[in-house]
Every structure is written in C-alpha cells, then in structure tokens.
GROMACS .gro file of N, CA and C in nm:
model
  264
    1MET      N    1   2.732  -2.568  -1.481
    1MET     CA    2   2.781  -2.509  -1.358
    1MET      C    3   2.696  -2.387  -1.323
    2SER      N    4   2.661  -2.375  -1.197
    2SER     CA    5   2.579  -2.264  -1.151
    2SER      C    6   2.664  -2.138  -1.139
    3PRO      N    7   2.600  -2.021  -1.155
    3PRO     CA    8   2.674  -1.896  -1.134
    3PRO      C    9   2.711  -1.881  -0.987
    4PRO      N   10   2.817  -1.806  -0.957
    4PRO     CA   11   2.857  -1.784  -0.817
    4PRO      C   12   2.745  -1.718  -0.738
    5VAL      N   13   2.737  -1.752  -0.611
    5VAL     CA   14   2.638  -1.696  -0.519
    5VAL      C   15   2.711  -1.603  -0.423
    6LYS      N   16   2.667  -1.478  -0.419
    6LYS     CA   17   2.727  -1.381  -0.327
    6LYS      C   18   2.690  -1.418  -0.183
    7VAL      N   19   2.790  -1.421  -0.096
    7VAL     CA   20   2.766  -1.448   0.046
    7VAL      C   21   2.714  -1.318   0.108
    8GLU      N   22   2.591  -1.322   0.157
    8GLU     CA   23   2.522  -1.201   0.203
    8GLU      C   24   2.546  -1.167   0.349
    9SER      N   25   2.582  -1.265   0.430
    9SER     CA   26   2.600  -1.241   0.574
    9SER      C   27   2.684  -1.354   0.633
   10PHE      N   28   2.723  -1.336   0.757
   10PHE     CA   29   2.799  -1.438   0.827
   10PHE      C   30   2.717  -1.566   0.841
   11ASP      N   31   2.588  -1.552   0.874
   11ASP     CA   32   2.501  -1.669   0.884
   11ASP      C   33   2.486  -1.738   0.748
   12HIS      N   34   2.481  -1.660   0.642
   12HIS     CA   35   2.473  -1.716   0.507
   12HIS      C   36   2.600  -1.795   0.476
   13LEU      N   37   2.716  -1.745   0.516
   13LEU     CA   38   2.842  -1.817   0.498
   13LEU      C   39   2.836  -1.953   0.569
   14LYS      N   40   2.789  -1.954   0.693
   14LYS     CA   41   2.779  -2.080   0.766
   14LYS      C   42   2.687  -2.178   0.695
   15GLN      N   43   2.575  -2.127   0.646
   15GLN     CA   44   2.478  -2.211   0.575
   15GLN      C   45   2.540  -2.269   0.448
   16LEU      N   46   2.607  -2.185   0.370
   16LEU     CA   47   2.666  -2.231   0.244
   16LEU      C   48   2.783  -2.328   0.266
   17ALA      N   49   2.859  -2.308   0.373
   17ALA     CA   50   2.979  -2.389   0.397
   17ALA      C   51   2.950  -2.521   0.468
   18TYR      N   52   2.826  -2.542   0.511
   18TYR     CA   53   2.793  -2.665   0.582
   18TYR      C   54   2.744  -2.772   0.485
   19ARG      N   55   2.802  -2.890   0.499
   19ARG     CA   56   2.755  -3.010   0.430
   19ARG      C   57   2.745  -3.119   0.535
   20GLU      N   58   2.634  -3.188   0.538
   20GLU     CA   59   2.612  -3.292   0.638
   20GLU      C   60   2.723  -3.397   0.636
   21ASN      N   61   2.776  -3.426   0.517
   21ASN     CA   62   2.881  -3.528   0.505
   21ASN      C   63   3.021  -3.471   0.531
   22GLY      N   64   3.032  -3.341   0.562
   22GLY     CA   65   3.161  -3.280   0.594
   22GLY      C   66   3.242  -3.233   0.475
   23ASP      N   67   3.186  -3.244   0.354
   23ASP     CA   68   3.258  -3.199   0.235
   23ASP      C   69   3.292  -3.051   0.243
   24TYR      N   70   3.399  -3.015   0.175
   24TYR     CA   71   3.439  -2.875   0.161
   24TYR      C   72   3.362  -2.812   0.046
   25VAL      N   73   3.342  -2.681   0.055
   25VAL     CA   74   3.270  -2.604  -0.046
   25VAL      C   75   3.366  -2.500  -0.101
   26HIS      N   76   3.361  -2.476  -0.231
   26HIS     CA   77   3.450  -2.380  -0.296
   26HIS      C   78   3.396  -2.238  -0.283
   27PHE      N   79   3.484  -2.147  -0.240
   27PHE     CA   80   3.454  -2.005  -0.227
   27PHE      C   81   3.569  -1.926  -0.287
   28TYR      N   82   3.543  -1.800  -0.316
   28TYR     CA   83   3.652  -1.708  -0.347
   28TYR      C   84   3.618  -1.571  -0.294
   29THR      N   85   3.724  -1.496  -0.261
   29THR     CA   86   3.709  -1.358  -0.219
   29THR      C   87   3.777  -1.269  -0.322
   30LEU      N   88   3.716  -1.156  -0.350
   30LEU     CA   89   3.776  -1.059  -0.442
   30LEU      C   90   3.873  -0.971  -0.366
   31LEU      N   91   3.988  -0.948  -0.428
   31LEU     CA   92   4.093  -0.866  -0.368
   31LEU      C   93   4.124  -0.749  -0.460
   32ALA      N   94   4.182  -0.645  -0.406
   32ALA     CA   95   4.227  -0.528  -0.485
   32ALA      C   96   4.115  -0.475  -0.574
   33GLY      N   97   3.997  -0.460  -0.516
   33GLY     CA   98   3.886  -0.405  -0.592
   33GLY      C   99   3.839  -0.494  -0.705
   34GLY      N  100   3.862  -0.624  -0.693
   34GLY     CA  101   3.818  -0.719  -0.795
   34GLY      C  102   3.924  -0.753  -0.898
   35LEU      N  103   4.044  -0.698  -0.884
   35LEU     CA  104   4.152  -0.728  -0.980
   35LEU      C  105   4.211  -0.867  -0.959
   36ALA      N  106   4.194  -0.923  -0.841
   36ALA     CA  107   4.246  -1.056  -0.811
   36ALA      C  108   4.145  -1.127  -0.721
   37ARG      N  109   4.162  -1.257  -0.708
   37ARG     CA  110   4.076  -1.330  -0.617
   37ARG      C  111   4.155  -1.439  -0.545
   38SER      N  112   4.106  -1.473  -0.429
   38SER     CA  113   4.167  -1.575  -0.345
   38SER      C  114   4.068  -1.690  -0.332
   39SER      N  115   4.106  -1.807  -0.379
   39SER     CA  116   4.018  -1.924  -0.377
   39SER      C  117   4.041  -2.006  -0.250
   40LYS      N  118   3.931  -2.053  -0.194
   40LYS     CA  119   3.937  -2.130  -0.070
   40LYS      C  120   3.834  -2.242  -0.076
   41ARG      N  121   3.862  -2.347  -0.003
   41ARG     CA  122   3.762  -2.451   0.023
   41ARG      C  123   3.734  -2.443   0.172
   42ILE      N  124   3.605  -2.438   0.205
   42ILE     CA  125   3.565  -2.416   0.345
   42ILE      C  126   3.461  -2.519   0.384
   43SER      N  127   3.474  -2.569   0.505
   43SER     CA  128   3.374  -2.657   0.563
   43SER      C  129   3.339  -2.601   0.701
   44TYR      N  130   3.209  -2.585   0.727
   44TYR     CA  131   3.164  -2.537   0.858
   44TYR      C  132   3.111  -2.655   0.938
   45ARG      N  133   3.156  -2.667   1.062
   45ARG     CA  134   3.113  -2.774   1.152
   45ARG      C  135   3.032  -2.712   1.266
   46PRO      N  136   2.898  -2.717   1.257
   46PRO     CA  137   2.816  -2.652   1.359
   46PRO      C  138   2.829  -2.714   1.498
   47ASP      N  139   2.862  -2.843   1.506
   47ASP     CA  140   2.874  -2.907   1.637
   47ASP      C  141   2.988  -2.848   1.720
   48SER      N  142   3.092  -2.798   1.652
   48SER     CA  143   3.206  -2.736   1.722
   48SER      C  144   3.221  -2.588   1.690
   49SER      N  145   3.127  -2.532   1.612
   49SER     CA  146   3.133  -2.391   1.567
   49SER      C  147   3.269  -2.360   1.506
   50GLU      N  148   3.315  -2.449   1.420
   50GLU     CA  149   3.449  -2.439   1.364
   50GLU      C  150   3.445  -2.436   1.211
   51PHE      N  151   3.531  -2.351   1.155
   51PHE     CA  152   3.551  -2.347   1.011
   51PHE      C  153   3.683  -2.415   0.978
   52LEU      N  154   3.680  -2.508   0.883
   52LEU     CA  155   3.801  -2.569   0.830
   52LEU      C  156   3.824  -2.505   0.694
   53ILE      N  157   3.940  -2.446   0.675
   53ILE     CA  158   3.968  -2.365   0.556
   53ILE      C  159   4.094  -2.416   0.488
   54ILE      N  160   4.084  -2.440   0.358
   54ILE     CA  161   4.201  -2.473   0.277
   54ILE      C  162   4.222  -2.358   0.179
   55ASN      N  163   4.339  -2.296   0.185
   55ASN     CA  164   4.374  -2.188   0.092
   55ASN      C  165   4.433  -2.252  -0.033
   56GLU      N  166   4.365  -2.237  -0.145
   56GLU     CA  167   4.404  -2.310  -0.265
   56GLU      C  168   4.535  -2.264  -0.326
   57ILE      N  169   4.580  -2.142  -0.297
   57ILE     CA  170   4.704  -2.093  -0.356
   57ILE      C  171   4.824  -2.179  -0.313
   58ASP      N  172   4.821  -2.228  -0.189
   58ASP     CA  173   4.936  -2.306  -0.140
   58ASP      C  174   4.894  -2.433  -0.065
   59GLU      N  175   4.765  -2.464  -0.067
   59GLU     CA  176   4.709  -2.581   0.001
   59GLU      C  177   4.730  -2.578   0.153
   60SER      N  178   4.758  -2.460   0.208
   60SER     CA  179   4.767  -2.450   0.354
   60SER      C  180   4.627  -2.461   0.412
   61ASP      N  181   4.620  -2.506   0.536
   61ASP     CA  182   4.488  -2.522   0.597
   61ASP      C  183   4.486  -2.459   0.735
   62GLU      N  184   4.366  -2.423   0.776
   62GLU     CA  185   4.343  -2.359   0.906
   62GLU      C  186   4.217  -2.418   0.967
   63GLU      N  187   4.216  -2.430   1.097
   63GLU     CA  188   4.096  -2.462   1.173
   63GLU      C  189   4.069  -2.342   1.262
   64VAL      N  190   3.955  -2.277   1.240
   64VAL     CA  191   3.927  -2.152   1.311
   64VAL      C  192   3.789  -2.160   1.374
   65VAL      N  193   3.782  -2.137   1.505
   65VAL     CA  194   3.651  -2.134   1.570
   65VAL      C  195   3.579  -2.005   1.530
   66GLU      N  196   3.450  -2.014   1.531
   66GLU     CA  197   3.365  -1.904   1.483
   66GLU      C  198   3.401  -1.769   1.544
   67GLY      N  199   3.426  -1.764   1.674
   67GLY     CA  200   3.456  -1.639   1.742
   67GLY      C  201   3.588  -1.575   1.703
   68GLU      N  202   3.677  -1.651   1.640
   68GLU     CA  203   3.808  -1.600   1.600
   68GLU      C  204   3.819  -1.574   1.450
   69LEU      N  205   3.712  -1.598   1.376
   69LEU     CA  206   3.719  -1.587   1.230
   69LEU      C  207   3.758  -1.447   1.185
   70ALA      N  208   3.703  -1.344   1.248
   70ALA     CA  209   3.734  -1.206   1.207
   70ALA      C  210   3.878  -1.167   1.238
   71SER      N  211   3.933  -1.218   1.347
   71SER     CA  212   4.069  -1.179   1.384
   71SER      C  213   4.177  -1.264   1.315
   72ARG      N  214   4.143  -1.384   1.273
   72ARG     CA  215   4.244  -1.473   1.213
   72ARG      C  216   4.236  -1.485   1.062
   73THR      N  217   4.126  -1.437   1.001
   73THR     CA  218   4.111  -1.444   0.855
   73THR      C  219   4.054  -1.313   0.804
   74ASN      N  220   4.045  -1.301   0.673
   74ASN     CA  221   3.980  -1.184   0.613
   74ASN      C  222   3.840  -1.216   0.564
   75LEU      N  223   3.784  -1.330   0.603
   75LEU     CA  224   3.656  -1.374   0.550
   75LEU      C  225   3.539  -1.286   0.595
   76VAL      N  226   3.536  -1.248   0.721
   76VAL     CA  227   3.426  -1.164   0.770
   76VAL      C  228   3.430  -1.029   0.700
   77GLU      N  229   3.547  -0.972   0.686
   77GLU     CA  230   3.561  -0.845   0.614
   77GLU      C  231   3.516  -0.859   0.469
   78ALA      N  232   3.552  -0.970   0.404
   78ALA     CA  233   3.512  -0.992   0.265
   78ALA      C  234   3.360  -1.001   0.252
   79VAL      N  235   3.296  -1.069   0.346
   79VAL     CA  236   3.150  -1.079   0.344
   79VAL      C  237   3.089  -0.940   0.362
   80GLU      N  238   3.140  -0.863   0.457
   80GLU     CA  239   3.087  -0.728   0.482
   80GLU      C  240   3.107  -0.636   0.363
   81ARG      N  241   3.213  -0.654   0.285
   81ARG     CA  242   3.238  -0.572   0.166
   81ARG      C  243   3.164  -0.623   0.043
   82GLY      N  244   3.094  -0.735   0.055
   82GLY     CA  245   3.026  -0.793  -0.060
   82GLY      C  246   3.122  -0.854  -0.159
   83ALA      N  247   3.235  -0.906  -0.108
   83ALA     CA  248   3.342  -0.955  -0.195
   83ALA      C  249   3.369  -1.104  -0.176
   84MET      N  250   3.269  -1.179  -0.125
   84MET     CA  251   3.288  -1.323  -0.108
   84MET      C  252   3.178  -1.397  -0.181
   85PHE      N  253   3.218  -1.503  -0.252
   85PHE     CA  254   3.125  -1.577  -0.336
   85PHE      C  255   3.143  -1.727  -0.318
   86CYS      N  256   3.033  -1.799  -0.325
   86CYS     CA  257   3.033  -1.945  -0.323
   86CYS      C  258   3.019  -1.991  -0.468
   87CYS      N  259   3.105  -2.081  -0.508
   87CYS     CA  260   3.100  -2.127  -0.648
   87CYS      C  261   3.095  -2.279  -0.654
   88ASP      N  262   3.019  -2.339  -0.566
   88ASP     CA  263   3.010  -2.484  -0.560
   88ASP      C  264   2.882  -2.533  -0.625
   0.00000   0.00000   0.00000
C-alpha cells in the first residue's frame, strides 16, 4: 500500500478524485488538530464539474457541484489547512 498523498490544492483534489471509469477514491481529512480523521470516498466528474462524496462514518452521500464545494462541505478548508490526504 502506498503512503497517503497530501492534497496540495483544489486542482490537485480534482486530479486525484478523477477516474475515467468513475470509481471512487479514498480520502481522509484530519480533524481537531490531527486527533481524529474523517474518511470519505470521492469521485470527480469533470463533464458536470461535480463531486460525488460518500462519508464513510455513516455511508451518507452527497452530490456537490464544484462551485458549492466550499459552502456545502469542509473539503476546501481541509485542503487549505493541509489536512486532506488521498490514500488510494
């Protein structure tokens, strides 16, 4: 298994979350200064500029267009804080 890759930017998140076959990619965000983490599976669809997100804690899912990602999730903030990692 490869070591986790730190998500460096929003564009990097889109690149890491995209799979031509539509598969989801495993990510996690660090919470409470690294004391906890939130695991997610994310798929980015460039044709619709949409992120499909499954929150692994409860298997809830969200479909979020790119322009609403910052207001509807904590992913953009996590990337900006250096607290988001790809572990796929």
